[in-house]
Coordinates of C-alpha atoms in Angstrom, one line a residue:
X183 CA -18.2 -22.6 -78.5
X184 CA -19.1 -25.9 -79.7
X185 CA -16.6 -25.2 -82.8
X186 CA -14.2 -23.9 -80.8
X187 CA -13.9 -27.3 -78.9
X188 CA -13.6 -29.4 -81.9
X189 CA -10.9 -27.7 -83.3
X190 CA -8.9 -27.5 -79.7
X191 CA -10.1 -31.6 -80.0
X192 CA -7.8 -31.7 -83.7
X193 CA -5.0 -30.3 -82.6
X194 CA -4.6 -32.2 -79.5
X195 CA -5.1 -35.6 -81.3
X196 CA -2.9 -34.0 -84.4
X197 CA 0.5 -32.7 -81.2
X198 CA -0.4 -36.2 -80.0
X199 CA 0.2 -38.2 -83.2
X200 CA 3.4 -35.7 -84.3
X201 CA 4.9 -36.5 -80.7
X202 CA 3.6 -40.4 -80.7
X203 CA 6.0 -40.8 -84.3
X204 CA 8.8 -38.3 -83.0
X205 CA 7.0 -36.2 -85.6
X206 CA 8.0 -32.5 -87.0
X207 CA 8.6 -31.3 -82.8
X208 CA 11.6 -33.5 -82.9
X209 CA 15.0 -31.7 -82.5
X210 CA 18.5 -31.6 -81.4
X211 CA 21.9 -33.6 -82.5
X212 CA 21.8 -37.0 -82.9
X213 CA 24.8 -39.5 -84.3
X214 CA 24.5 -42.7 -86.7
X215 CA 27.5 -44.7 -87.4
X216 CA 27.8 -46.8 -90.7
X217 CA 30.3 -49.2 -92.2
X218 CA 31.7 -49.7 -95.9
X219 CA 34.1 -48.1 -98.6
X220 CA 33.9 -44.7 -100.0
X221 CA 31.2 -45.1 -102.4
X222 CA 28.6 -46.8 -99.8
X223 CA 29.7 -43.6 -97.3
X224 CA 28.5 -41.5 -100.4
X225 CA 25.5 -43.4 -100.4
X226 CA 24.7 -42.4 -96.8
X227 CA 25.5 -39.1 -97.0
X228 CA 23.1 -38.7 -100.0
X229 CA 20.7 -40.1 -97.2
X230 CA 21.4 -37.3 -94.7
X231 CA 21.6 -34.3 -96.7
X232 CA 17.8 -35.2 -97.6
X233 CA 17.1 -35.8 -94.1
X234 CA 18.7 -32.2 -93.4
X235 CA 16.7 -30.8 -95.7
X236 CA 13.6 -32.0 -94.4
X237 CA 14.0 -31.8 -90.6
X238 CA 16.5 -28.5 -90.3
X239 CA 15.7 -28.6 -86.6
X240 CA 17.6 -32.1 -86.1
X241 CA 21.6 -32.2 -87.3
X242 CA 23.1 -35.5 -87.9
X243 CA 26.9 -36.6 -87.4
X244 CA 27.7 -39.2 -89.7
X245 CA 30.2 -41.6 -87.8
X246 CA 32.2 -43.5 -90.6
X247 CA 33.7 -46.9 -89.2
X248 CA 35.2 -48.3 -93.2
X249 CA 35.9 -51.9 -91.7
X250 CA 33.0 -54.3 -90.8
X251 CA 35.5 -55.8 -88.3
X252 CA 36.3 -52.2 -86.7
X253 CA 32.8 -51.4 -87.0
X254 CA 31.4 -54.3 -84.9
X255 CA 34.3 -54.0 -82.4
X256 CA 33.5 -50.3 -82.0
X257 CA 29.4 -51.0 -81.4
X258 CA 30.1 -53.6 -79.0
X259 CA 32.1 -51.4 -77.1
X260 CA 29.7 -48.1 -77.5
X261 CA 26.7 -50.6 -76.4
X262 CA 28.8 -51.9 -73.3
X263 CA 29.6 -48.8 -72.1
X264 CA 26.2 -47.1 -72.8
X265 CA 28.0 -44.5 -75.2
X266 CA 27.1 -45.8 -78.8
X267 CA 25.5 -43.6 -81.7
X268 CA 21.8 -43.0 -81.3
X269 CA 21.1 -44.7 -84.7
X270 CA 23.0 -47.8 -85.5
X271 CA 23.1 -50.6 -88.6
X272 CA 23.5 -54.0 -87.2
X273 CA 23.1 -57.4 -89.0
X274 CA 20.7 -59.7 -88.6
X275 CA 22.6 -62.4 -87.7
X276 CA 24.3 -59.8 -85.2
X277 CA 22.1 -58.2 -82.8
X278 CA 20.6 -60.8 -80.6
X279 CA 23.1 -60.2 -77.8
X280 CA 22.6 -56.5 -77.8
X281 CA 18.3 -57.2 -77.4
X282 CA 19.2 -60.1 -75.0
X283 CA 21.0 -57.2 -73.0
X284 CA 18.4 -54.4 -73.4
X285 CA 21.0 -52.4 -75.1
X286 CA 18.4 -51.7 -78.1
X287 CA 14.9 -49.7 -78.0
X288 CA 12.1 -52.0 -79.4
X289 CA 10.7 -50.3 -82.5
X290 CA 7.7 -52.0 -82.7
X291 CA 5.6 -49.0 -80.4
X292 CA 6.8 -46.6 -82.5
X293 CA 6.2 -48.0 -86.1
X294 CA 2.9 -48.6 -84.8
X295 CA 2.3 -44.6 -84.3
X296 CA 4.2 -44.0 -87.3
X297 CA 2.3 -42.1 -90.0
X298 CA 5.2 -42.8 -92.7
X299 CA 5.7 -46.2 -93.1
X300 CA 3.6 -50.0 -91.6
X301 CA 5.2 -53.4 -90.9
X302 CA 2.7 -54.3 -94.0
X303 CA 5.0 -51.8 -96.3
X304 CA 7.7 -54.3 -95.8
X305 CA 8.9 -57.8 -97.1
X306 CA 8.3 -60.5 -94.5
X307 CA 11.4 -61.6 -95.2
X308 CA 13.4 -59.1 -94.1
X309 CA 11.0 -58.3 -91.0
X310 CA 10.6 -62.1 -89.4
X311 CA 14.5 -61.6 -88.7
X312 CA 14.7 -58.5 -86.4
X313 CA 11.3 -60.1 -84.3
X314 CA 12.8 -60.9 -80.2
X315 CA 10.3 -62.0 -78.1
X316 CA 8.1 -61.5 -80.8
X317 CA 8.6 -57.9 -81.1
X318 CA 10.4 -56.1 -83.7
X319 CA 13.6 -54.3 -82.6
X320 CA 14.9 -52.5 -85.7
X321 CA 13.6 -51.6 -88.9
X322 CA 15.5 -53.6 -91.7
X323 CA 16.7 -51.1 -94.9
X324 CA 17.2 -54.0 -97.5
X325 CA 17.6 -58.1 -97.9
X326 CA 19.7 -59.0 -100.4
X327 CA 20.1 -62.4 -101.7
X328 CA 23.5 -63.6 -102.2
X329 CA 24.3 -63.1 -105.8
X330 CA 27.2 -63.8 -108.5
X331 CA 28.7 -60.6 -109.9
X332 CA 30.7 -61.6 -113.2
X333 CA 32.8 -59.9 -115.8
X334 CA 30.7 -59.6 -119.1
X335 CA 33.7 -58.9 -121.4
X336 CA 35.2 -62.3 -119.6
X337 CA 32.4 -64.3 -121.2
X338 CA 32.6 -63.3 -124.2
X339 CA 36.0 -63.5 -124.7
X340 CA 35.4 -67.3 -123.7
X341 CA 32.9 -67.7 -126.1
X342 CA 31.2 -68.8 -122.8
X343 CA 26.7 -67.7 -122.5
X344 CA 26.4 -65.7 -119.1
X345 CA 24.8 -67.6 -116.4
X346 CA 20.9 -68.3 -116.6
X347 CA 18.4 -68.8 -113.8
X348 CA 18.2 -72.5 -113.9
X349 CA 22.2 -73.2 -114.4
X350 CA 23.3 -76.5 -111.8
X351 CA 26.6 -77.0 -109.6
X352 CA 28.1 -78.8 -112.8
X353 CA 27.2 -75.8 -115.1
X354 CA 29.0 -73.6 -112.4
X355 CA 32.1 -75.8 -112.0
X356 CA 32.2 -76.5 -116.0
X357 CA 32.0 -72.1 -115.8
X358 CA 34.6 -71.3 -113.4
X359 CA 37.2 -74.2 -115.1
X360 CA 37.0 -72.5 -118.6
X361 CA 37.6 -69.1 -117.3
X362 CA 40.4 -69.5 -115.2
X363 CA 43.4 -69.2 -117.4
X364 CA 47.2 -69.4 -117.7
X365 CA 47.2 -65.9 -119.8
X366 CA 51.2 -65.9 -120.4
X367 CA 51.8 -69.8 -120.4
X368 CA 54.3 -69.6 -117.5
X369 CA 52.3 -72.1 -115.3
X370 CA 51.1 -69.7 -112.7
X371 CA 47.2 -68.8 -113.2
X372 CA 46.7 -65.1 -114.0
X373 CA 43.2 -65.2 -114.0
X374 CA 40.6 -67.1 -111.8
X375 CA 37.1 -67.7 -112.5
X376 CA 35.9 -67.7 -109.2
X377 CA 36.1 -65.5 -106.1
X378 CA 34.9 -67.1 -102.9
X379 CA 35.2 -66.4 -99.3
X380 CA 35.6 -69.4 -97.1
X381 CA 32.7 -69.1 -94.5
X382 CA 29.6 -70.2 -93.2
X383 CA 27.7 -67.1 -94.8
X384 CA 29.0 -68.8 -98.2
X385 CA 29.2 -72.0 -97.6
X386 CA 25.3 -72.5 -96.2
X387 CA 23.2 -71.6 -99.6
X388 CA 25.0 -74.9 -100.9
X389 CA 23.2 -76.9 -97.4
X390 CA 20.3 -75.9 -98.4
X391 CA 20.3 -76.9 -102.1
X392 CA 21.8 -80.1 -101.2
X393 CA 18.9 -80.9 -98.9
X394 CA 20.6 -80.4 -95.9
X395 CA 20.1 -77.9 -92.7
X396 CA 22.3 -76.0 -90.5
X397 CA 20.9 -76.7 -87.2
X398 CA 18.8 -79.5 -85.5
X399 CA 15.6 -77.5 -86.7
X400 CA 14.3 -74.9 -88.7
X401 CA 13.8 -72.3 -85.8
X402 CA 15.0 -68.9 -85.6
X403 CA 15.7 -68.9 -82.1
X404 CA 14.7 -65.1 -82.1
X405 CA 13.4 -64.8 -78.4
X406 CA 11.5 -68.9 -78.3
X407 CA 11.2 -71.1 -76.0
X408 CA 14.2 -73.2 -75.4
X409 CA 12.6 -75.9 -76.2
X410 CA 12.3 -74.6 -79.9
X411 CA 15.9 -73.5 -79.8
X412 CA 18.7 -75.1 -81.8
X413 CA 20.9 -77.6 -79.9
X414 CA 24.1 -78.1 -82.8
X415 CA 25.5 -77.6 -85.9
X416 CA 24.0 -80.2 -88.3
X417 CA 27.2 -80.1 -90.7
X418 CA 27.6 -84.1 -90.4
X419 CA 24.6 -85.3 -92.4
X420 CA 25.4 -87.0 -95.8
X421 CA 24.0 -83.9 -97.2
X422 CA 25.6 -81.3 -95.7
X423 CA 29.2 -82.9 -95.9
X424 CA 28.6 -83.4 -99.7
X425 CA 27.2 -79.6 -100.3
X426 CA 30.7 -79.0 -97.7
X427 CA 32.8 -80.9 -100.5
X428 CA 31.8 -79.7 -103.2
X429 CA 32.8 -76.1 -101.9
X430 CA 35.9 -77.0 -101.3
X431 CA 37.0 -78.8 -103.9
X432 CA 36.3 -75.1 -105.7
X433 CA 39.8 -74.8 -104.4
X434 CA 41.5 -78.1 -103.7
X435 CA 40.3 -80.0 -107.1
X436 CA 39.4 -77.5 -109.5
X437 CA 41.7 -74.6 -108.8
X438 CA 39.6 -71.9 -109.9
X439 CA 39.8 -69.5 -107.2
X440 CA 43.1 -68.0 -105.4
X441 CA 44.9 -69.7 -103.0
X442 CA 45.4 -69.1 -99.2
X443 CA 48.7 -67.1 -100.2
X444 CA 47.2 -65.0 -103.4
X445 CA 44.3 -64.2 -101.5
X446 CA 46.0 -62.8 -98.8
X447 CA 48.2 -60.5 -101.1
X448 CA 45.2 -59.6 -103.2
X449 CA 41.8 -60.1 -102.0
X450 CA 39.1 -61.7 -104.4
X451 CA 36.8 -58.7 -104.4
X452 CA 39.7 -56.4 -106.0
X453 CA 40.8 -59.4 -108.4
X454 CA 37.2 -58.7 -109.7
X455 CA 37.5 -55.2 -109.6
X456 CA 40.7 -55.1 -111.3
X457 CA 39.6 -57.5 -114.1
X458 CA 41.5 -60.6 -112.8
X459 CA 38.5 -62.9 -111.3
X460 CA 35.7 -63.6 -113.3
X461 CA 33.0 -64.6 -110.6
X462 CA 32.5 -63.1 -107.4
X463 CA 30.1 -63.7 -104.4
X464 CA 28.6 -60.9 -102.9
X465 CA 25.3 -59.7 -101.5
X466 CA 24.0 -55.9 -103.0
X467 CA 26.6 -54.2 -100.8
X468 CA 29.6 -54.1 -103.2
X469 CA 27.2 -52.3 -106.3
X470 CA 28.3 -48.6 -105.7
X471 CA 31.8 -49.3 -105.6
X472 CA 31.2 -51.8 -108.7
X473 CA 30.1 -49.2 -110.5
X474 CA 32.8 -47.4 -110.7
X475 CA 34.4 -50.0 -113.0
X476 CA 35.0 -48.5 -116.7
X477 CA 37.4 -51.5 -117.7
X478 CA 34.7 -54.2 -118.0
X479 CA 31.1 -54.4 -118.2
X480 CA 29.4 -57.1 -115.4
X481 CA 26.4 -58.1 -114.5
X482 CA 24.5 -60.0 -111.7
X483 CA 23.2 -64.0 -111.7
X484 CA 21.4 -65.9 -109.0
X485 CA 23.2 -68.8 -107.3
X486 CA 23.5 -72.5 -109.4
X487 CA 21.0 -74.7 -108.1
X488 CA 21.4 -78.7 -106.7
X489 CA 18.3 -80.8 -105.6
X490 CA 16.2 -77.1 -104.9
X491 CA 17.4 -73.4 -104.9
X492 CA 18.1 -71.6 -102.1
X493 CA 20.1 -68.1 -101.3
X494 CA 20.9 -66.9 -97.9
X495 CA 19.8 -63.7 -96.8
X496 CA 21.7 -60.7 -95.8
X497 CA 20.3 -57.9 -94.3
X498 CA 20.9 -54.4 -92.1
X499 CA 18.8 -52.6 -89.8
X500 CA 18.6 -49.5 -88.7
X501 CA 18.1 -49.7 -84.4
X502 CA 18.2 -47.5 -82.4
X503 CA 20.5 -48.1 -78.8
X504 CA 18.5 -48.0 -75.3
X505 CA 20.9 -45.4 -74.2
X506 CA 20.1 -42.9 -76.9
X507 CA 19.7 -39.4 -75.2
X508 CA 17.4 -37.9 -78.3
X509 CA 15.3 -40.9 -78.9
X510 CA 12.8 -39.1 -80.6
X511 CA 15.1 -37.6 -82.8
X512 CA 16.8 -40.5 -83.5
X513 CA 13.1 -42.6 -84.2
X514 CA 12.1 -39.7 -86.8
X515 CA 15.9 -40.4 -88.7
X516 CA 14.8 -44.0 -88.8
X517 CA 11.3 -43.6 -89.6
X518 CA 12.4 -41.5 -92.8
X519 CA 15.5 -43.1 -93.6
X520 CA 12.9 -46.2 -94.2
X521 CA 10.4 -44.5 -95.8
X522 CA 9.6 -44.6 -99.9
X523 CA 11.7 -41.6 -99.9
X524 CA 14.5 -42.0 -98.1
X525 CA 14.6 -46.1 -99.1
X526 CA 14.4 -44.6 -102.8
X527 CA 17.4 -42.5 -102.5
X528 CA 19.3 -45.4 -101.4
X529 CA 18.1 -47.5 -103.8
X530 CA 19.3 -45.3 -106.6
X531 CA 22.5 -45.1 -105.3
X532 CA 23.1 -49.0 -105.8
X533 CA 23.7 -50.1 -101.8
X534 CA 20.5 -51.5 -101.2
X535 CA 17.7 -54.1 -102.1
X536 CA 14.8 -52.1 -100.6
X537 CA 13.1 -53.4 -97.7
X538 CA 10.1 -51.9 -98.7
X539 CA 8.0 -53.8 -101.5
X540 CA 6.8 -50.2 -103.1
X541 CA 10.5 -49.4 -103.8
X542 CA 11.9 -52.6 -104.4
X543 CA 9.4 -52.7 -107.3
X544 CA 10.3 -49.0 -109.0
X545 CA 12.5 -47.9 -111.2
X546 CA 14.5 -46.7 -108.2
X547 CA 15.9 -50.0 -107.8
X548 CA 15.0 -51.9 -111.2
X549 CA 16.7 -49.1 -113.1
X550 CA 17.7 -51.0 -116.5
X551 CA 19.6 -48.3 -117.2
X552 CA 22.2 -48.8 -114.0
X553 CA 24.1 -51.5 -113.8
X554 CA 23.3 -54.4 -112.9
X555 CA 21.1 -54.4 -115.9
X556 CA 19.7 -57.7 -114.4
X557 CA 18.5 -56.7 -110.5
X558 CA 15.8 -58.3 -111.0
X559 CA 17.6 -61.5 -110.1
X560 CA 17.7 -59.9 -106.0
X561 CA 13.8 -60.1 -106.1
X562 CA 13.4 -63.6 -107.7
X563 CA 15.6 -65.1 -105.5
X564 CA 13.1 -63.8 -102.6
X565 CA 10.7 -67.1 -102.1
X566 CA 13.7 -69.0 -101.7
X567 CA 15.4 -67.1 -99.7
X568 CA 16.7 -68.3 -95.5
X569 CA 17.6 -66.8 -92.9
X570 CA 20.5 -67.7 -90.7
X571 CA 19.1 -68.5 -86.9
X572 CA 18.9 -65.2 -84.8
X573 CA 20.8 -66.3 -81.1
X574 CA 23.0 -64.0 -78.9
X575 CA 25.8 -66.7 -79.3
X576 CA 25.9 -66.8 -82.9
X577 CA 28.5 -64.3 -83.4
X578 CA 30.8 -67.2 -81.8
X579 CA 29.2 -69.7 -83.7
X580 CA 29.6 -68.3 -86.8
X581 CA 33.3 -67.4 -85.8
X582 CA 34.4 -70.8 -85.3
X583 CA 32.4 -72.3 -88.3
X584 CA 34.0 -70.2 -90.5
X585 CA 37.8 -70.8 -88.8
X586 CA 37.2 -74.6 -89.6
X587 CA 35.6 -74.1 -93.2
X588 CA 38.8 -72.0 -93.9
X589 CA 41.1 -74.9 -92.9
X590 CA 38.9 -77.6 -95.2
X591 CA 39.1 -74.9 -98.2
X592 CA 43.0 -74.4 -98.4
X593 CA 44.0 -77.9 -97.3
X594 CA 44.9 -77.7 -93.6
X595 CA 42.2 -80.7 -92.8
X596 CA 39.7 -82.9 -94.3
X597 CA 35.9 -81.7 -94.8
X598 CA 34.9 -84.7 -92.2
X599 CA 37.3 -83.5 -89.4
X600 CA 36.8 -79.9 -90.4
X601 CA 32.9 -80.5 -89.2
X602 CA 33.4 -82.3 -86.1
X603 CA 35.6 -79.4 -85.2
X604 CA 33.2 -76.9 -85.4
X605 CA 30.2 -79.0 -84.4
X606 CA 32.7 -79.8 -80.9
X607 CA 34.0 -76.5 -80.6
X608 CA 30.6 -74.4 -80.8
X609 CA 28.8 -77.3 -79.2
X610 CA 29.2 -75.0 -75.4
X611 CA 27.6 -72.0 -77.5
X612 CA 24.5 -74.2 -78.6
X613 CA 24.5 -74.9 -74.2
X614 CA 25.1 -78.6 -75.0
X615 CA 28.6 -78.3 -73.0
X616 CA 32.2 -79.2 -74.1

């Protein structure tokens, strides 16, 4: 009898674990919408088919949404009207208004059941981020530094040495003059050595290395006191409007990237795909359709540096919406997708920096036999690495920011009036008032 009891106690603790996690007894349909291009679908769908493999009982629908733009547009409206996809990727930088609402399920009760994967597994700098209220409400898959993509076969043909870890704004400038280039001599540039896009995302690792900040104070704003809460842009120090200058004279003095006109005709990120831009900014996103390329080789460098180094974080998370009728299901698609498995299968497809220390530090992801040959350059840029501040309103923030940067970097206004514009305009969004 007395055996008997102590197996019945194992299997009640073992059903209560397995339902605690949403565990093997999970089942049903389940949705989760993504964003991106072809290859970062594939990359997704790669993750699924394991997941189908492994949990027959619960079928996923893969909702494709290509445009960030659509994408974001298409959340907000799901989350409004309590219909979205039970497992969605949000920004950092993006979902404070949903947890502000109560439109997301905090994760934080079921990681802590989780038998998969710990807060502990994960970089701290990819966690602090998705914290409200001090509790974590979605589970980050990567945090990639921003990064310079450039065309190897470029250099060379320069006679220019690729970019190294300690290389200053001056080295960058001296960089992007020499490879933008009048191929035909008919006065109209045919090649740029620089693609940038003109906003705050862009624009802010430049702050930092000047010695500058974006906001009144270092806080998050993640769920604080409001008395810890940023107040205003801080784009009007002598810092700040010197890191602001020098990136946009980029465009106005040095010429080395497209103008307003050529970039609207051909964006920047297929210049470098098509072997026309030298340089390109981007985070880790853009790898699997980068490696497609057979015309050039390229590689990855960190940012140039001013007075200190310092890269902006980007980063997605997987969360899962209040109004998720197979939460259960939906938590064990999470849970795996964010494991060392299912993070490793991402990895190897190129889309991610793993969240996850274990995989970030395998061959998965440090592959020197995938381009970029130099990834390493995502996980040293990690102890300098910032976060934007987490506030419902920063969506508008961020919109109008970017709107004024725009003007400064094709001409329509000075950097100084370009900054009081957006510190005036966001100024109700900070709740300072007009």
């Amino acid at each position: 009898m007395r055996t008997a009891n102590i197996l019945l106690t194992i299997l009640i603790l073992s059903s209560l674990l397995l339902s605690g996690c949403g565990g093997a007894k999970a089942s049903g349909d389940i949705s989760f919408m993504v964003f991106g291009d072809t290859a970062e679908l594939a990359a997704y769908q790669t993750l699924v088919d394991a997941f189908s493999a492994k949990y027959p009982d619960i079928h996923v629908e893969l909702v494709h949404i290509p445009s960030q733009g659509d994408y974001r547009a298409r959340l907000a409206a799901d989350l409004t009207a309590g219909t979205p996809a039970d497992v969605v990727l949000i920004n950092y930088r993006r979902y404070a208004q949903f947890a502000q609402a109560g439109a997301l399920q905090p994760l934080a009760p079921y990681l802590a059941k989780s038998q998969l994967i710990k807060e502990s597994d994960f970089y701290p700098q990819a966690i602090e981020p998705f914290l409200w209220n001090g509790q974590l409400m979605c589970i980050p898959q990567n945090l990639s530094s921003l990064v310079i993509y450039y065309n190897k076969d470029m250099f060379q043909q320069a006679g220019l040495a690729f970019p190294q870890a300690s290389w200053t704004w001056d080295d960058f400038v001296q960089t992007a003059v020499a490879l933008t280039r009048d191929t035909d001599g008919d006065g109209v540039t045919d090649q740029y050595g620089l693609g940038l896009e003109p906003s705050l995302i862009r624009l802010v690792p430049f702050v930092w290395q000047a010695g500058a900040e974006i906001v009144d104070n270092r806080s998050s704003g993640s769920g604080q006191d409001e008395d810890s809460m940023p107040t205003r842009l801080m784009l009007d120090t002598p810092e700040a409007l010197k890191a602001v200058q020098f990136f946009v004279d980029l465009s106005l003095k040095y010429h080395v990237v497209p103008t307003a006109e050529e970039e609207a005709a051909e964006d920047s990120e297929s210049r470098f795909i098509n072997g026309r831009t030298a340089m390109f900014f981007n985070s880790r996103r853009g790898v699997p359709t980068y490696r497609e390329i057979e015309s050039f080789d390229w590689d990855v460098a960190g940012l140039p540096q001013d007075v200190k180094a310092a890269s902006v974080l980007h980063s997605d998370a997987y969360c899962l919406p209040s109004a998720s009728k197979n939460k259960d299901a939906a938590w064990t698609f999470i849970e795996f997708a964010n494991s060392a498995e299912g993070q490793t299968i991402v990895a190897k497809t190129g889309r991610t920096v793993p969240s996850l220390v274990q995989v970030a530090e395998s061959t998965a992801f440090l592959d020197p036999s995938a381009r970029p040959a130099s990834s390493q350059v995502f996980l040293d840029a990690l102890p300098t690495i910032r976060a934007l501040p987490v506030l419902p309103n920063w969506v508008d923030i961020e919109g109008i920011a970017d709107e004024e940067i725009q003007r400064a970097f094709y001409g329509q206004a000075t950097v100084y009036d370009a900054v009081l514009s957006a510190i005036r305009r966001t100024s109700i969004y900070f709740g300072a008032g007009e």
